[in-house]
CSV table of N, CA and C in Angstrom, one decimal:
chain,number,residue,atom,x,y,z
A,1,MET,N,0.9,-0.9,0.1
A,1,MET,CA,-0.2,0.0,-0.2
A,1,MET,C,0.9,1.2,0.1
A,2,LEU,N,0.9,2.2,-0.8
A,2,LEU,CA,1.3,3.5,-0.9
A,2,LEU,C,0.4,4.3,0.2
A,3,VAL,N,1.3,5.0,0.6
A,3,VAL,CA,0.7,6.0,2.0
A,3,VAL,C,1.2,7.6,1.6
A,4,ILE,N,0.1,8.4,1.7
A,4,ILE,CA,0.8,9.8,1.5
A,4,ILE,C,-0.2,10.7,2.2
A,5,VAL,N,0.4,11.6,2.9
A,5,VAL,CA,-0.1,12.6,3.7
A,5,VAL,C,-0.1,14.2,3.1
A,6,GLY,N,-1.3,14.5,2.9
A,6,GLY,CA,-1.4,15.8,2.2
A,6,GLY,C,-1.1,17.1,3.4
A,7,SER,N,-0.5,17.0,4.1
A,7,SER,CA,0.2,18.1,5.0
A,7,SER,C,1.5,18.4,4.7
A,8,ASN,N,1.7,19.7,4.8
A,8,ASN,CA,3.0,20.3,4.7
A,8,ASN,C,3.6,20.7,6.2
A,9,SER,N,3.0,20.5,7.1
A,9,SER,CA,3.5,20.6,8.6
A,9,SER,C,4.6,19.7,9.3
A,10,SER,N,5.4,20.3,9.9
A,10,SER,CA,6.4,19.3,10.6
A,10,SER,C,5.9,18.8,11.9
A,11,THR,N,4.4,19.2,12.4
A,11,THR,CA,3.9,18.4,13.3
A,11,THR,C,2.6,18.1,13.0
A,12,SER,N,2.2,17.7,11.8
A,12,SER,CA,0.8,17.4,11.4
A,12,SER,C,0.3,16.3,12.2
A,13,ILE,N,-1.0,16.5,12.6
A,13,ILE,CA,-1.8,15.3,13.5
A,13,ILE,C,-2.3,14.3,12.5
A,14,ASN,N,-2.3,14.8,11.2
A,14,ASN,CA,-2.8,13.5,10.4
A,14,ASN,C,-1.4,12.6,9.9
A,15,GLU,N,-0.4,13.1,9.9
A,15,GLU,CA,0.5,12.2,9.9
A,15,GLU,C,1.1,11.6,11.1
A,16,GLN,N,0.8,12.4,12.1
A,16,GLN,CA,1.0,11.4,13.3
A,16,GLN,C,-0.2,10.4,13.5
A,17,LEU,N,-1.3,10.5,13.3
A,17,LEU,CA,-2.6,9.6,13.1
A,17,LEU,C,-2.3,8.4,12.0
A,18,THR,N,-1.8,8.9,10.9
A,18,THR,CA,-1.6,7.6,9.9
A,18,THR,C,-0.5,7.1,10.3
A,19,LYS,N,0.5,7.6,10.7
A,19,LYS,CA,1.5,6.8,11.2
A,19,LYS,C,1.3,5.7,12.3
A,20,ALA,N,0.5,6.0,13.1
A,20,ALA,CA,-0.3,5.3,14.5
A,20,ALA,C,-1.0,4.4,13.8
A,21,VAL,N,-1.6,4.6,13.0
A,21,VAL,CA,-2.6,3.5,12.2
A,21,VAL,C,-1.9,2.3,11.7
A,22,LEU,N,-0.8,3.0,10.6
A,22,LEU,CA,0.2,1.7,9.9
A,22,LEU,C,1.0,1.0,10.9
A,23,LYS,N,1.1,1.6,12.1
A,23,LYS,CA,1.7,0.5,13.2
A,23,LYS,C,1.0,-0.2,14.1
A,24,GLU,N,-0.2,0.3,14.3
A,24,GLU,CA,-1.0,-0.5,15.1
A,24,GLU,C,-1.8,-1.6,14.6
A,25,LEU,N,-2.1,-1.4,13.3
A,25,LEU,CA,-2.6,-2.4,12.6
A,25,LEU,C,-1.6,-3.2,11.5
A,26,ASP,N,-0.6,-2.6,11.6
A,26,ASP,CA,0.8,-3.7,11.3
A,26,ASP,C,0.5,-3.8,9.5
A,27,LEU,N,0.2,-2.7,9.1
A,27,LEU,CA,0.2,-2.8,7.6
A,27,LEU,C,1.5,-2.3,6.6
A,28,LYS,N,1.5,-3.3,5.7
A,28,LYS,CA,2.7,-3.3,4.9
A,28,LYS,C,2.6,-2.0,4.2
A,29,ASN,N,3.5,-1.2,4.1
A,29,ASN,CA,3.1,0.5,3.3
A,29,ASN,C,4.7,0.5,3.0
A,30,GLU,N,4.4,1.8,1.7
A,30,GLU,CA,5.4,2.7,1.4
A,30,GLU,C,4.8,4.0,1.9
A,31,PHE,N,5.7,4.7,2.6
A,31,PHE,CA,5.3,5.9,2.9
A,31,PHE,C,6.3,7.2,2.0
A,32,ILE,N,5.7,7.9,1.3
A,32,ILE,CA,6.0,8.9,0.7
A,32,ILE,C,5.8,10.2,1.4
A,33,ASP,N,7.1,10.9,2.0
A,33,ASP,CA,6.9,12.3,2.1
A,33,ASP,C,7.0,13.3,1.1
A,34,LEU,N,5.4,13.7,0.9
A,34,LEU,CA,5.2,14.4,0.0
A,34,LEU,C,6.1,16.1,0.3
A,35,LYS,N,6.4,16.2,1.3
A,35,LYS,CA,7.3,17.8,1.8
A,35,LYS,C,8.6,17.5,1.2
A,36,SER,N,9.0,16.5,1.1
A,36,SER,CA,10.4,15.8,0.3
A,36,SER,C,10.5,16.6,-0.9
A,37,LEU,N,9.7,16.1,-1.5
A,37,LEU,CA,9.6,16.1,-3.3
A,37,LEU,C,9.6,17.6,-3.9
A,38,ASN,N,9.5,18.8,-3.0
A,38,ASN,CA,10.1,20.3,-3.4
A,38,ASN,C,9.3,20.2,-4.9
A,39,ILE,N,7.8,20.1,-4.4
A,39,ILE,CA,6.8,20.5,-6.0
A,39,ILE,C,6.3,22.0,-5.7
A,40,PRO,N,7.0,23.0,-6.5
A,40,PRO,CA,6.7,24.1,-6.8
A,40,PRO,C,5.4,24.3,-7.1
A,41,MET,N,4.4,25.6,-6.9
A,41,MET,CA,3.1,25.8,-7.1
A,41,MET,C,3.1,25.8,-8.4
A,42,PHE,N,1.6,25.1,-9.0
A,42,PHE,CA,1.5,24.8,-10.5
A,42,PHE,C,1.2,26.0,-11.1
A,43,SER,N,1.6,26.7,-12.1
A,43,SER,CA,1.3,27.3,-13.0
A,43,SER,C,1.1,27.1,-14.7
A,44,GLU,N,0.4,27.5,-15.6
A,44,GLU,CA,0.7,26.9,-17.1
A,44,GLU,C,2.1,27.4,-17.2
A,45,ASP,N,2.6,28.7,-17.1
A,45,ASP,CA,4.0,28.9,-17.2
A,45,ASP,C,4.7,28.4,-16.9
A,46,LEU,N,4.8,27.9,-15.8
A,46,LEU,CA,6.2,27.0,-15.2
A,46,LEU,C,5.7,25.5,-15.8
A,47,GLU,N,4.4,25.0,-16.3
A,47,GLU,CA,4.4,23.9,-17.2
A,47,GLU,C,5.1,23.9,-18.1
A,48,ARG,N,5.1,25.1,-18.5
A,48,ARG,CA,5.3,25.2,-20.2
A,48,ARG,C,7.0,25.2,-20.2
A,49,GLU,N,7.6,25.7,-19.0
A,49,GLU,CA,9.1,25.8,-18.8
A,49,GLU,C,9.6,24.1,-18.2
A,50,ILE,N,9.5,23.8,-17.5
A,50,ILE,CA,9.6,22.6,-16.9
A,50,ILE,C,8.8,21.3,-17.1
A,51,LYS,N,7.9,21.7,-17.8
A,51,LYS,CA,6.7,20.0,-18.1
A,51,LYS,C,6.4,19.6,-16.5
A,52,SER,N,7.2,18.8,-15.9
A,52,SER,CA,6.7,18.4,-14.8
A,52,SER,C,7.8,18.3,-13.9
A,53,PRO,N,7.8,18.7,-12.3
A,53,PRO,CA,8.7,18.7,-11.4
A,53,PRO,C,9.2,17.0,-11.1
A,54,GLU,N,10.3,16.8,-11.1
A,54,GLU,CA,10.8,15.7,-10.7
A,54,GLU,C,10.0,15.0,-9.6
A,55,GLY,N,9.5,15.5,-8.4
A,55,GLY,CA,8.9,15.0,-7.8
A,55,GLY,C,7.7,14.3,-8.0
A,56,ILE,N,7.1,15.0,-8.9
A,56,ILE,CA,5.7,14.6,-9.6
A,56,ILE,C,5.6,13.2,-10.2
A,57,LEU,N,6.8,12.9,-11.0
A,57,LEU,CA,7.1,11.9,-11.8
A,57,LEU,C,7.4,11.1,-11.1
A,58,PHE,N,8.4,11.2,-10.0
A,58,PHE,CA,8.6,10.5,-8.9
A,58,PHE,C,7.1,9.6,-8.6
A,59,LEU,N,6.4,10.5,-7.8
A,59,LEU,CA,5.0,10.1,-7.3
A,59,LEU,C,4.3,9.5,-8.2
A,60,LEU,N,4.1,9.7,-9.6
A,60,LEU,CA,3.2,9.4,-10.4
A,60,LEU,C,3.6,7.8,-10.6
A,61,GLU,N,5.2,7.5,-10.8
A,61,GLU,CA,5.7,6.3,-10.7
A,61,GLU,C,5.1,5.2,-9.5
A,62,LYS,N,5.2,5.9,-8.4
A,62,LYS,CA,5.1,5.1,-7.4
A,62,LYS,C,3.5,4.7,-7.1
A,63,LEU,N,2.8,5.7,-7.7
A,63,LEU,CA,1.2,5.4,-7.6
A,63,LEU,C,0.9,4.4,-8.5
A,64,ALA,N,1.7,4.2,-10.2
A,64,ALA,CA,1.2,3.2,-10.8
A,64,ALA,C,1.9,1.6,-10.4
A,65,THR,N,2.6,1.9,-9.3
A,65,THR,CA,3.2,0.2,-8.7
A,65,THR,C,2.3,-0.2,-7.6
A,66,HIS,N,1.1,0.7,-7.6
A,66,HIS,CA,0.5,0.4,-6.2
A,66,HIS,C,-0.8,0.1,-6.5
A,67,GLN,N,-1.6,-0.7,-5.8
A,67,GLN,CA,-3.0,-1.0,-6.5
A,67,GLN,C,-3.7,-0.4,-5.3
A,68,HIS,N,-3.1,-0.4,-4.0
A,68,HIS,CA,-3.7,0.0,-2.7
A,68,HIS,C,-3.0,1.4,-2.4
A,69,ILE,N,-4.1,2.8,-2.1
A,69,ILE,CA,-3.8,3.8,-1.9
A,69,ILE,C,-4.1,4.5,-0.6
A,70,PHE,N,-3.5,5.0,0.4
A,70,PHE,CA,-3.7,5.5,2.1
A,70,PHE,C,-3.3,7.0,1.5
A,71,ILE,N,-4.4,7.9,1.5
A,71,ILE,CA,-4.2,9.2,1.6
A,71,ILE,C,-4.8,9.5,2.7
A,72,ALA,N,-4.2,10.5,3.7
A,72,ALA,CA,-4.4,11.3,4.9
A,72,ALA,C,-4.8,12.5,4.3
A,73,THR,N,-5.5,13.3,4.5
A,73,THR,CA,-5.8,14.9,4.2
A,73,THR,C,-5.8,15.8,5.7
A,74,ASN,N,-5.3,16.8,5.2
A,74,ASN,CA,-5.6,17.8,6.5
A,74,ASN,C,-6.9,18.7,6.0
A,75,GLU,N,-7.1,19.4,6.6
A,75,GLU,CA,-8.5,20.4,6.4
A,75,GLU,C,-7.8,21.8,6.3
A,76,HIS,N,-8.0,22.6,5.6
A,76,HIS,CA,-7.9,24.1,6.0
A,76,HIS,C,-9.2,24.9,5.2
A,77,ASN,N,-9.8,25.5,6.1
A,77,ASN,CA,-11.0,26.1,6.0
A,77,ASN,C,-12.1,25.3,4.9
A,78,GLY,N,-12.3,24.2,5.6
A,78,GLY,CA,-13.3,23.2,5.0
A,78,GLY,C,-12.5,22.4,4.0
A,79,THR,N,-11.5,22.7,3.3
A,79,THR,CA,-11.3,21.9,2.0
A,79,THR,C,-9.8,21.3,2.3
A,80,VAL,N,-9.1,20.6,1.5
A,80,VAL,CA,-7.8,20.4,1.2
A,80,VAL,C,-7.2,21.4,1.3
A,81,SER,N,-5.6,21.2,1.9
A,81,SER,CA,-4.6,22.3,2.0
A,81,SER,C,-4.1,22.8,0.5
A,82,ALA,N,-4.0,23.9,0.5
A,82,ALA,CA,-3.3,24.4,-0.9
A,82,ALA,C,-2.0,23.5,-1.2
A,83,PHE,N,-1.3,23.1,-0.5
A,83,PHE,CA,-0.4,22.3,-0.6
A,83,PHE,C,-0.7,20.9,-1.2
A,84,PHE,N,-1.7,20.2,-0.8
A,84,PHE,CA,-2.0,18.9,-1.4
A,84,PHE,C,-2.8,19.3,-2.5
A,85,LYS,N,-3.6,20.2,-2.6
A,85,LYS,CA,-4.2,20.3,-4.3
A,85,LYS,C,-3.1,20.4,-5.2
A,86,ASN,N,-2.4,21.1,-4.8
A,86,ASN,CA,-1.3,21.6,-5.6
A,86,ASN,C,-0.7,20.5,-6.3
A,87,ILE,N,-0.6,19.4,-5.5
A,87,ILE,CA,-0.1,17.8,-5.9
A,87,ILE,C,-0.9,17.4,-7.0
A,88,PHE,N,-2.2,17.6,-6.5
A,88,PHE,CA,-2.9,16.9,-7.6
A,88,PHE,C,-3.4,17.5,-8.8
A,89,ASP,N,-3.2,18.6,-8.7
A,89,ASP,CA,-2.8,19.6,-9.9
A,89,ASP,C,-1.9,19.4,-11.3
A,90,TRP,N,-0.6,18.9,-10.6
A,90,TRP,CA,0.4,18.3,-11.3
A,90,TRP,C,0.0,17.0,-11.9
A,91,LEU,N,0.0,16.3,-10.6
A,91,LEU,CA,-0.4,14.7,-11.3
A,91,LEU,C,-1.6,14.6,-12.6
A,92,SER,N,-2.7,15.6,-12.4
A,92,SER,CA,-3.9,15.6,-13.2
A,92,SER,C,-3.2,16.1,-14.7
A,93,ARG,N,-2.1,16.9,-14.7
A,93,ARG,CA,-1.7,17.5,-15.8
A,93,ARG,C,-0.9,16.4,-16.5
A,94,ILE,N,-0.4,15.1,-16.1
A,94,ILE,CA,0.4,14.4,-16.9
A,94,ILE,C,-0.4,13.3,-17.2
A,95,GLN,N,-1.5,13.0,-16.1
A,95,GLN,CA,-2.7,11.7,-16.4
A,95,GLN,C,-3.7,11.9,-16.1
A,96,LEU,N,-4.6,12.4,-16.4
A,96,LEU,CA,-6.0,12.8,-15.8
A,96,LEU,C,-6.4,11.6,-14.9
A,97,LYS,N,-6.5,10.5,-15.2
A,97,LYS,CA,-6.8,9.3,-14.4
A,97,LYS,C,-6.1,8.5,-14.0
A,98,PHE,N,-4.8,9.3,-12.9
A,98,PHE,CA,-4.1,8.7,-12.2
A,98,PHE,C,-4.3,7.8,-11.1
A,99,LEU,N,-5.5,7.7,-11.0
A,99,LEU,CA,-6.1,6.8,-10.1
A,99,LEU,C,-6.9,5.8,-10.6
A,100,ALA,N,-7.0,5.6,-11.6
A,100,ALA,CA,-7.8,4.4,-12.3
A,100,ALA,C,-7.3,3.1,-12.0
A,101,ASP,N,-8.3,2.2,-11.6
A,101,ASP,CA,-8.1,1.0,-11.0
A,101,ASP,C,-7.2,0.9,-9.7
A,102,LYS,N,-7.3,2.1,-9.0
A,102,LYS,CA,-6.8,2.1,-7.5
A,102,LYS,C,-8.0,1.8,-6.5
A,103,LYS,N,-7.6,1.1,-5.4
A,103,LYS,CA,-8.4,1.1,-4.5
A,103,LYS,C,-7.7,2.2,-3.4
A,104,VAL,N,-8.8,3.1,-3.1
A,104,VAL,CA,-8.2,4.5,-1.9
A,104,VAL,C,-8.8,4.6,-0.5
A,105,PHE,N,-7.7,4.7,0.3
A,105,PHE,CA,-8.2,4.7,1.5
A,105,PHE,C,-8.1,6.5,2.3
A,106,ILE,N,-9.4,7.0,2.4
A,106,ILE,CA,-9.1,8.1,2.8
A,106,ILE,C,-9.3,8.6,4.4
A,107,LEU,N,-8.4,9.6,4.6
A,107,LEU,CA,-8.2,9.5,6.4
A,107,LEU,C,-8.1,10.8,6.4
A,108,SER,N,-9.0,11.6,7.4
A,108,SER,CA,-8.8,12.8,7.9
A,108,SER,C,-9.1,12.4,9.3
A,109,THR,N,-8.1,13.9,9.9
A,109,THR,CA,-8.6,14.1,11.4
A,109,THR,C,-8.5,15.7,12.0
A,110,SER,N,-9.1,16.3,12.6
A,110,SER,CA,-9.2,17.5,13.2
A,110,SER,C,-9.3,17.5,14.5
A,111,ASN,N,-9.0,18.5,15.5
A,111,ASN,CA,-9.4,18.7,17.0
A,111,ASN,C,-10.8,18.8,16.8
A,112,GLY,N,-11.5,18.9,16.1
A,112,GLY,CA,-13.3,19.2,16.0
A,112,GLY,C,-13.9,17.9,15.9
A,113,LYS,N,-15.3,18.2,16.1
A,113,LYS,CA,-16.2,16.9,16.3
A,113,LYS,C,-16.2,16.2,14.9
A,114,ARG,N,-15.8,17.0,13.6
A,114,ARG,CA,-16.4,16.4,12.3
A,114,ARG,C,-15.1,15.7,11.8
A,115,GLY,N,-13.9,15.9,12.4
A,115,GLY,CA,-12.8,15.2,12.1
A,115,GLY,C,-12.2,15.4,10.5
A,116,GLY,N,-12.2,16.7,10.2
A,116,GLY,CA,-11.5,17.2,8.9
A,116,GLY,C,-12.7,16.4,8.1
A,117,LEU,N,-13.8,16.2,8.0
A,117,LEU,CA,-14.6,16.1,7.3
A,117,LEU,C,-14.7,16.2,6.0
A,118,GLY,N,-14.7,18.4,5.7
A,118,GLY,CA,-14.6,18.8,4.7
A,118,GLY,C,-13.7,18.3,3.7
A,119,ALA,N,-12.5,18.3,4.6
A,119,ALA,CA,-11.5,18.0,3.3
A,119,ALA,C,-11.7,16.5,3.1
A,120,ASN,N,-12.5,15.4,3.9
A,120,ASN,CA,-12.5,14.1,3.5
A,120,ASN,C,-13.4,14.2,2.2
A,121,GLU,N,-14.7,14.5,2.2
A,121,GLU,CA,-15.4,14.7,1.5
A,121,GLU,C,-14.9,15.6,-0.1
A,122,THR,N,-14.4,16.3,0.3
A,122,THR,CA,-13.6,17.2,-1.0
A,122,THR,C,-12.9,15.7,-1.5
A,123,LEU,N,-11.6,15.3,-1.2
A,123,LEU,CA,-11.3,14.1,-1.7
A,123,LEU,C,-11.8,13.2,-2.0
A,124,GLN,N,-12.9,13.0,-1.7
A,124,GLN,CA,-13.9,11.9,-1.9
A,124,GLN,C,-14.0,12.0,-3.8
A,125,LYS,N,-14.5,13.2,-3.7
A,125,LYS,CA,-14.8,13.6,-5.3
A,125,LYS,C,-13.6,14.1,-6.1
A,126,LEU,N,-12.5,14.3,-5.6
A,126,LEU,CA,-11.3,14.4,-6.2
A,126,LEU,C,-10.7,13.1,-6.8
A,127,VAL,N,-10.6,12.0,-6.0
A,127,VAL,CA,-10.2,10.7,-6.3
A,127,VAL,C,-11.2,10.3,-7.2
A,128,THR,N,-12.6,10.2,-7.6
A,128,THR,CA,-13.3,9.5,-8.1
A,128,THR,C,-13.2,10.5,-9.5
A,129,ARG,N,-12.8,12.0,-9.5
A,129,ARG,CA,-12.6,12.6,-10.9
A,129,ARG,C,-11.4,11.8,-11.6
A,130,PHE,N,-10.2,11.4,-11.0
A,130,PHE,CA,-8.9,11.0,-10.9
A,130,PHE,C,-9.1,9.4,-11.5
A,131,GLY,N,-10.3,8.9,-11.6
A,131,GLY,CA,-10.3,7.5,-12.0
A,131,GLY,C,-10.7,6.5,-10.9
A,132,CYS,N,-10.8,6.8,-9.8
A,132,CYS,CA,-10.8,5.8,-8.8
A,132,CYS,C,-12.3,5.5,-8.6
A,133,GLU,N,-12.7,4.3,-8.4
A,133,GLU,CA,-13.8,3.6,-8.5
A,133,GLU,C,-13.8,3.2,-6.8
A,134,VAL,N,-13.3,2.5,-6.3
A,134,VAL,CA,-13.7,2.0,-5.2
A,134,VAL,C,-12.5,2.9,-4.1
A,135,PHE,N,-13.4,3.1,-3.0
A,135,PHE,CA,-12.4,3.6,-2.2
A,135,PHE,C,-13.5,3.9,-0.7
A,136,GLU,N,-12.9,3.8,0.6
A,136,GLU,CA,-13.1,4.0,1.8
A,136,GLU,C,-12.6,5.0,2.6
A,137,TYR,N,-13.7,5.8,3.6
A,137,TYR,CA,-12.9,6.9,3.9
A,137,TYR,C,-13.4,6.6,5.5
A,138,TYR,N,-12.6,7.7,6.2
A,138,TYR,CA,-12.8,7.7,7.7
A,138,TYR,C,-12.5,9.2,8.2
A,139,ALA,N,-13.4,9.8,8.8
A,139,ALA,CA,-12.9,10.8,9.4
A,139,ALA,C,-12.9,11.0,11.3
A,140,PHE,N,-11.4,10.8,11.5
A,140,PHE,CA,-11.0,10.7,13.3
A,140,PHE,C,-11.6,11.8,13.7
A,141,SER,N,-12.7,11.9,14.5
A,141,SER,CA,-13.0,13.3,15.3
A,141,SER,C,-12.3,13.8,16.5
A,142,ALA,N,-12.1,14.6,17.1
A,142,ALA,CA,-11.6,15.1,18.3
A,142,ALA,C,-10.1,14.5,18.7
A,143,PHE,N,-9.1,14.7,17.6
A,143,PHE,CA,-7.9,14.3,17.9
A,143,PHE,C,-7.3,14.2,19.0
A,144,SER,N,-7.1,15.3,19.8
A,144,SER,CA,-6.4,15.4,21.2
A,144,SER,C,-7.2,14.7,21.9
A,145,ASP,N,-8.5,14.3,22.0
A,145,ASP,CA,-9.2,13.3,23.0
A,145,ASP,C,-8.9,12.3,22.5
A,146,ASN,N,-8.5,11.7,21.7
A,146,ASN,CA,-8.7,10.2,21.2
A,146,ASN,C,-7.5,9.8,20.7
A,147,PHE,N,-6.0,10.7,20.8
A,147,PHE,CA,-4.7,10.2,20.4
A,147,PHE,C,-3.8,10.3,21.4
A,148,ASP,N,-2.8,9.7,22.2
A,148,ASP,CA,-1.9,10.2,22.7
A,148,ASP,C,-0.7,10.6,22.0
A,149,THR,N,-0.6,11.8,22.1
A,149,THR,CA,0.8,12.3,21.1
A,149,THR,C,2.3,12.0,21.9
A,150,ASN,N,2.2,11.6,23.2
A,150,ASN,CA,3.6,11.3,23.6
A,150,ASN,C,3.7,10.0,23.3
A,151,ASN,N,2.8,9.0,23.2
A,151,ASN,CA,3.1,7.4,22.9
A,151,ASN,C,2.7,7.3,21.3
A,152,GLN,N,2.0,8.1,20.5
A,152,GLN,CA,1.8,8.2,19.4
A,152,GLN,C,0.8,7.0,19.1
A,153,LYS,N,0.0,7.1,20.0
A,153,LYS,CA,-1.2,5.4,20.2
A,153,LYS,C,-2.5,6.2,20.0
A,154,ILE,N,-3.4,5.3,19.2
A,154,ILE,CA,-4.7,5.9,19.3
A,154,ILE,C,-5.3,5.1,20.6
A,155,THR,N,-6.2,6.2,21.2
A,155,THR,CA,-6.2,6.0,22.5
A,155,THR,C,-8.1,5.2,22.7
A,156,ASN,N,-8.6,5.7,21.4
A,156,ASN,CA,-10.2,5.2,21.2
A,156,ASN,C,-10.0,4.0,20.7
A,157,GLU,N,-10.4,2.5,21.4
A,157,GLU,CA,-10.3,1.6,20.7
A,157,GLU,C,-11.8,1.5,19.6
A,158,THR,N,-12.5,1.9,19.9
A,158,THR,CA,-13.5,1.8,18.9
A,158,THR,C,-13.5,2.6,17.7
A,159,TYR,N,-12.4,3.7,17.5
A,159,TYR,CA,-12.4,4.4,16.5
A,159,TYR,C,-11.0,3.2,15.5
A,160,LEU,N,-10.4,2.8,16.8
A,160,LEU,CA,-9.1,2.0,15.9
A,160,LEU,C,-9.9,0.7,15.6
A,161,GLN,N,-10.9,-0.2,16.0
A,161,GLN,CA,-11.9,-1.3,15.3
A,161,GLN,C,-12.1,-0.6,14.1
A,162,GLU,N,-12.9,0.5,13.9
A,162,GLU,CA,-13.7,0.9,12.8
A,162,GLU,C,-12.7,1.2,11.7
A,163,LEU,N,-11.6,1.9,11.9
A,163,LEU,CA,-10.4,2.1,11.0
A,163,LEU,C,-9.9,0.6,10.5
A,164,GLU,N,-10.0,-0.4,11.3
A,164,GLU,CA,-9.1,-1.6,10.8
A,164,GLU,C,-10.3,-2.2,9.7
A,165,ASN,N,-11.8,-1.9,10.3
A,165,ASN,CA,-12.9,-2.8,9.6
A,165,ASN,C,-12.9,-1.9,8.3
A,166,LYS,N,-12.9,-0.6,8.1
A,166,LYS,CA,-12.5,-0.1,6.8
A,166,LYS,C,-11.6,-0.3,5.8
A,167,LEU,N,-10.3,-0.1,6.4
A,167,LEU,CA,-9.3,-1.1,5.6
A,167,LEU,C,-9.1,-2.4,5.4
A,168,ASN,N,-9.6,-3.3,6.0
A,168,ASN,CA,-9.9,-4.5,5.7
A,168,ASN,C,-11.0,-4.9,4.6
A,169,THR,N,-12.1,-3.7,4.7
A,169,THR,CA,-12.9,-4.0,3.5
A,169,THR,C,-12.3,-3.5,2.4
A,170,LEU,N,-11.3,-2.6,2.4
A,170,LEU,CA,-10.6,-1.7,0.9
A,170,LEU,C,-9.8,-2.8,0.5
A,171,LEU,N,-8.9,-3.5,1.3
A,171,LEU,CA,-7.9,-4.4,0.8
A,171,LEU,C,-8.7,-6.0,0.2
A,172,LYS,N,-9.7,-6.1,0.8
A,172,LYS,CA,-10.2,-7.3,0.3
A,172,LYS,C,-11.2,-7.4,-0.9
A,173,ALA,N,-11.5,-5.7,-1.3
A,173,ALA,CA,-12.2,-5.2,-2.6
A,173,ALA,C,-11.7,-5.9,-3.8
């Protein structure tokens, strides 16, 4: 399973949660740190100049080699962050249906009761636009109340079980 997190924050709660889920459920994965890819902000002028950033070509290659994609998205103003949307903008310019035949799991969290649901719903629409037909999603609400940041562990057993069930459903699809 290829794993990406749509936050460029060094203290991202979405990244913390993602890594805890992978560890606690012992999921075999390849984690790509999008922050390390140094992707410039998309513009048509830049696209004409450089075609595609090397980091995007690398990510596209990785996406092609995995059937299961785990995406964690942070929420900015009720939608995905500009950082993450930029990644999708570049990918879609090379290959619009870059998620065709992929099975995608979408995870979001926030300290609010909705758990980043706005960004999660936005991402659900985006993955179908880019070819994905099979996906599962989960909005992990009240991060600070349900996650131990000192031990990097999910403290809400119900949430952990729900996540495991959703991931198992996707992996068996």
